[in-house]
Amino acid sequence: MTQRVGGVRLFGIAVVAGAVLLPGTVRAQEASGPERQAPGEGGPDAPAAVAHDARTTYDGFKVVRVLPRTVREELAALAIAETTWFCERRGPGLDLVVSAEGLAALDEAGIAQTVLVADLGALIEAERVQGEQARAAEANGAAFRGDTYFDTFRTYDEVMARIDLLVAGNPGVVTPVSVGTSRFGRAIRGFAVSAPDSVENPRNERRQVLFNGTQHAREWLSPTTVMHIAHSLIADFGAGDPRVGELMSNAEVIFVPIINPDGYVYTWTNTRLWRKTRVDNGNGTFGVDPNRNWGFEWGGEGASTTPGNETYRGPFAFSEPETAALRDFMAARPRLDAHIDFHTFSQLILSPWGYTSAVPAEPTQSVFTRLNGDMAREIRGQSGMTYIGGPSNTTIYPASGTVPDWAFGDQGILSWTIELRDTGAYGFVAPAQAIVPTGHENYRAVLTLLDYIALPLRFTFPDGLPQEVEAEQTSSFRVVIDSNMNAMSSGSGQLLARTGGAGAFVPFALTALANPGEFLATLPAAECGQTIEFSFAASTTGAQNATYPTDAPASVLSVDAVETIRSSRDACEAAGGWMVGAPGDTATTGVWELASPQATGAQPGADVSVDGSLCWVTGAAAGSQIGTFDVDNGATTLTSPALSALGPAGEQPDSARLSYYLWYSNDQGSNPAQDPFDVLISNNDGATWQGLQHIAADSSTNAWVRFEFELVGLIEPTDQMRIRFVPNDAAPGSIIEAAVDEVVVLVRGCPIPPCAADFDANGVREVTDIFAFLGVWFAGGSSADIDGIPGIGVPDIFAFLALWFAGC
Ligand code: 0X9
Ligand code: ZN
């Protein structure tokens, strides 16, 4: 049964110099509708009062988009509507919920409509049935297959029970939080998540972030998202995720899923599309819009003075116990830095201001802009969903007395409204399947915000951190210190470094670069083979210290000082040492050859190196057709000469990087993407092979592409390394061509110090070195001057023999 009967109600609408601004208000003509009903409220312990209050079924209701041609038509359409169905106005259309009678009234008024939801009653009924089935499945033991909490929307009581479960199940990590009590006596409860308290890292010193849901009762995806974000955070923390671990050591995240419990309960018991609180306005209407009731620029543009309107601001700022309770909760938390108020729907990330089209002053506006973009990108990366970010006033509509304006304007808290899924197809009646993906995508967004908040200053390295540095030289790289919400104290940025694994860390000032926050860090010179340990430190103008790594000096970064001890390059201009063919090769055409390739759709028209014009290629000639000289009937193998991945005196490398250019094509022909290309590597001159690179059958490069591999850790470096290139025509009908050029080995490490006793420098100290020395001594050669005293004399013989006996 539908409670609403005809009559005229006006939704908030302000007519300012001919412009229609929504939602706002000018007048009210209240008629019966859901808000005309007896309040039927009494809190959780007054079920009888609820029971006599009838339920709105929405039978015969539709969601329609009207295109009013005049302000008068717009007012009329709003008056006819049951409620609004938008969080944002894109274009001139107005999306409204109308009853069957309302539709007739629109027709009568000559206001054209297009139908968005043909049967709202059925949509809401389907939602109810889904909930019933999910709970029946739970009762039948579906819980055995895992957690079923997010299978459906949850009642206020279920959400509260879930909070208790989270607190009980995660001692020390999840702690209960009480915000206050609703007008009808329901608890406004939440919970805080952070790493356990410890003496070294007291929980009560960490930054705080608050996420709340359900200011608006009908937006059911809002509490589920808040709960799902919490669930992901707790799960990832428990699983030892390092990023979440660091965030939770630095921040406490507070979740309050339902701020307006009276309204929320009412959407379950009575009127599914109820938006406001349930206060009795005394004129036969009920409810204040909590998100117009906040006391910063309260009563400005985009808030209604009319009690029956959906955006009614209330009789005075914080007239509602719910908003007053959350205000007190937030104001009592000086460490609270950021806040998100979750709503549905429209997929928006809205920063202040709502009351004015002006934007917050710099530098904060840049922070909002950056985080709006970062959060939107994270969401898109997770699910592909587009959320549009921007200041709320201009991105959707002016609204005054909203929570982000108060939180930011009064408390300096970075605060957002996020409008969750979707963009209107289901609107406030989101399908249950949207619960988990909406939770996941917003978890990604929230992590980005937490990154920003949790660390007072954030160090990032646009060029990466050095993996190794050149011995005997200083080395520099860029550091960006993001001051987040704080200001970095100028000149406080330091690199702390030491070499050789012992002693005090020495501070080196960071050099400011042109971009604000960007610095150059210069590591001190170290001898080859020494490890440089280092970390960064900086402080805020508020004397908060930050380090990178965050737990420095308990953990520090480190890098080895090395030299390039071998660099070999084969430009593939001569065949010396290369071998074509291997046992098992069956290719009949397109066998490897060293040649200047002729371009086809499947092979290059030139080699890749600057010198010469040759490369290894499978059948260099173009032929009459693309398939004339491609690889046919099996594999052809090209094996490189033996390469050394050691230093010149057999030194083991710190790093040995092998690189080459490849061209590979197999996406042509009647039966493309059939043929793989493997690159193998051997460290014993070809006795045994292991895979280095596998190019799958559907991954043509069709271009020269450089590939690089670090061999250390992959295969033991020796001086008998070979690589092998094996394109394989595995199926008929496919065109397969390959080419190889520019094989380079770069070995980094430390040279073995030269040994004076190894006089002939053949790598071994032996008796012949004595004879070699004496030969030079008799001849008066300068290298026989061993003792450092100018001139060659008998003491040089004793000095050499002393060295020789001492060994190397
Ligand atoms: O109007 C609202 O309170 C929010 N939209 S909703 O449809 N969920 O009710 C948006 C508030 C965003 N803030 C401003 N526009 N200032
Ligand atoms: Zn809302």
XYZ file of C-alpha atoms in Angstrom, residues 11 29 126 134 153 182 225 230 265 270 298 318 322 325 328 465 546 552 668 709 720 746 776 795 798 804 807:
27
model
C 10.874 20.228 -2.903
C 2.926 23.698 0.642
C 13.605 -7.236 -5.686
C 20.641 -13.974 1.439
C 22.467 -4.843 2.686
C 20.133 9.684 17.938
C 31.117 0.801 1.767
C 37.181 -1.334 7.276
C 15.834 2.206 10.376
C 8.604 2.195 6.327
C 24.556 27.307 7.912
C 23.203 21.525 14.890
C 23.089 13.329 15.318
C 27.160 14.405 18.369
C 31.534 17.084 19.296
C 66.711 4.824 -5.346
C 59.921 12.343 9.703
C 65.237 4.795 10.553
C 50.777 -12.309 -39.796
C 68.388 -9.068 -17.669
C 81.489 -19.312 -20.305
C 77.954 -4.958 -18.510
C 113.864 -6.698 -15.315
C 117.271 -3.714 -1.471
C 114.897 -8.211 -0.901
C 106.632 -12.880 -2.996
C 101.775 -13.926 -1.144
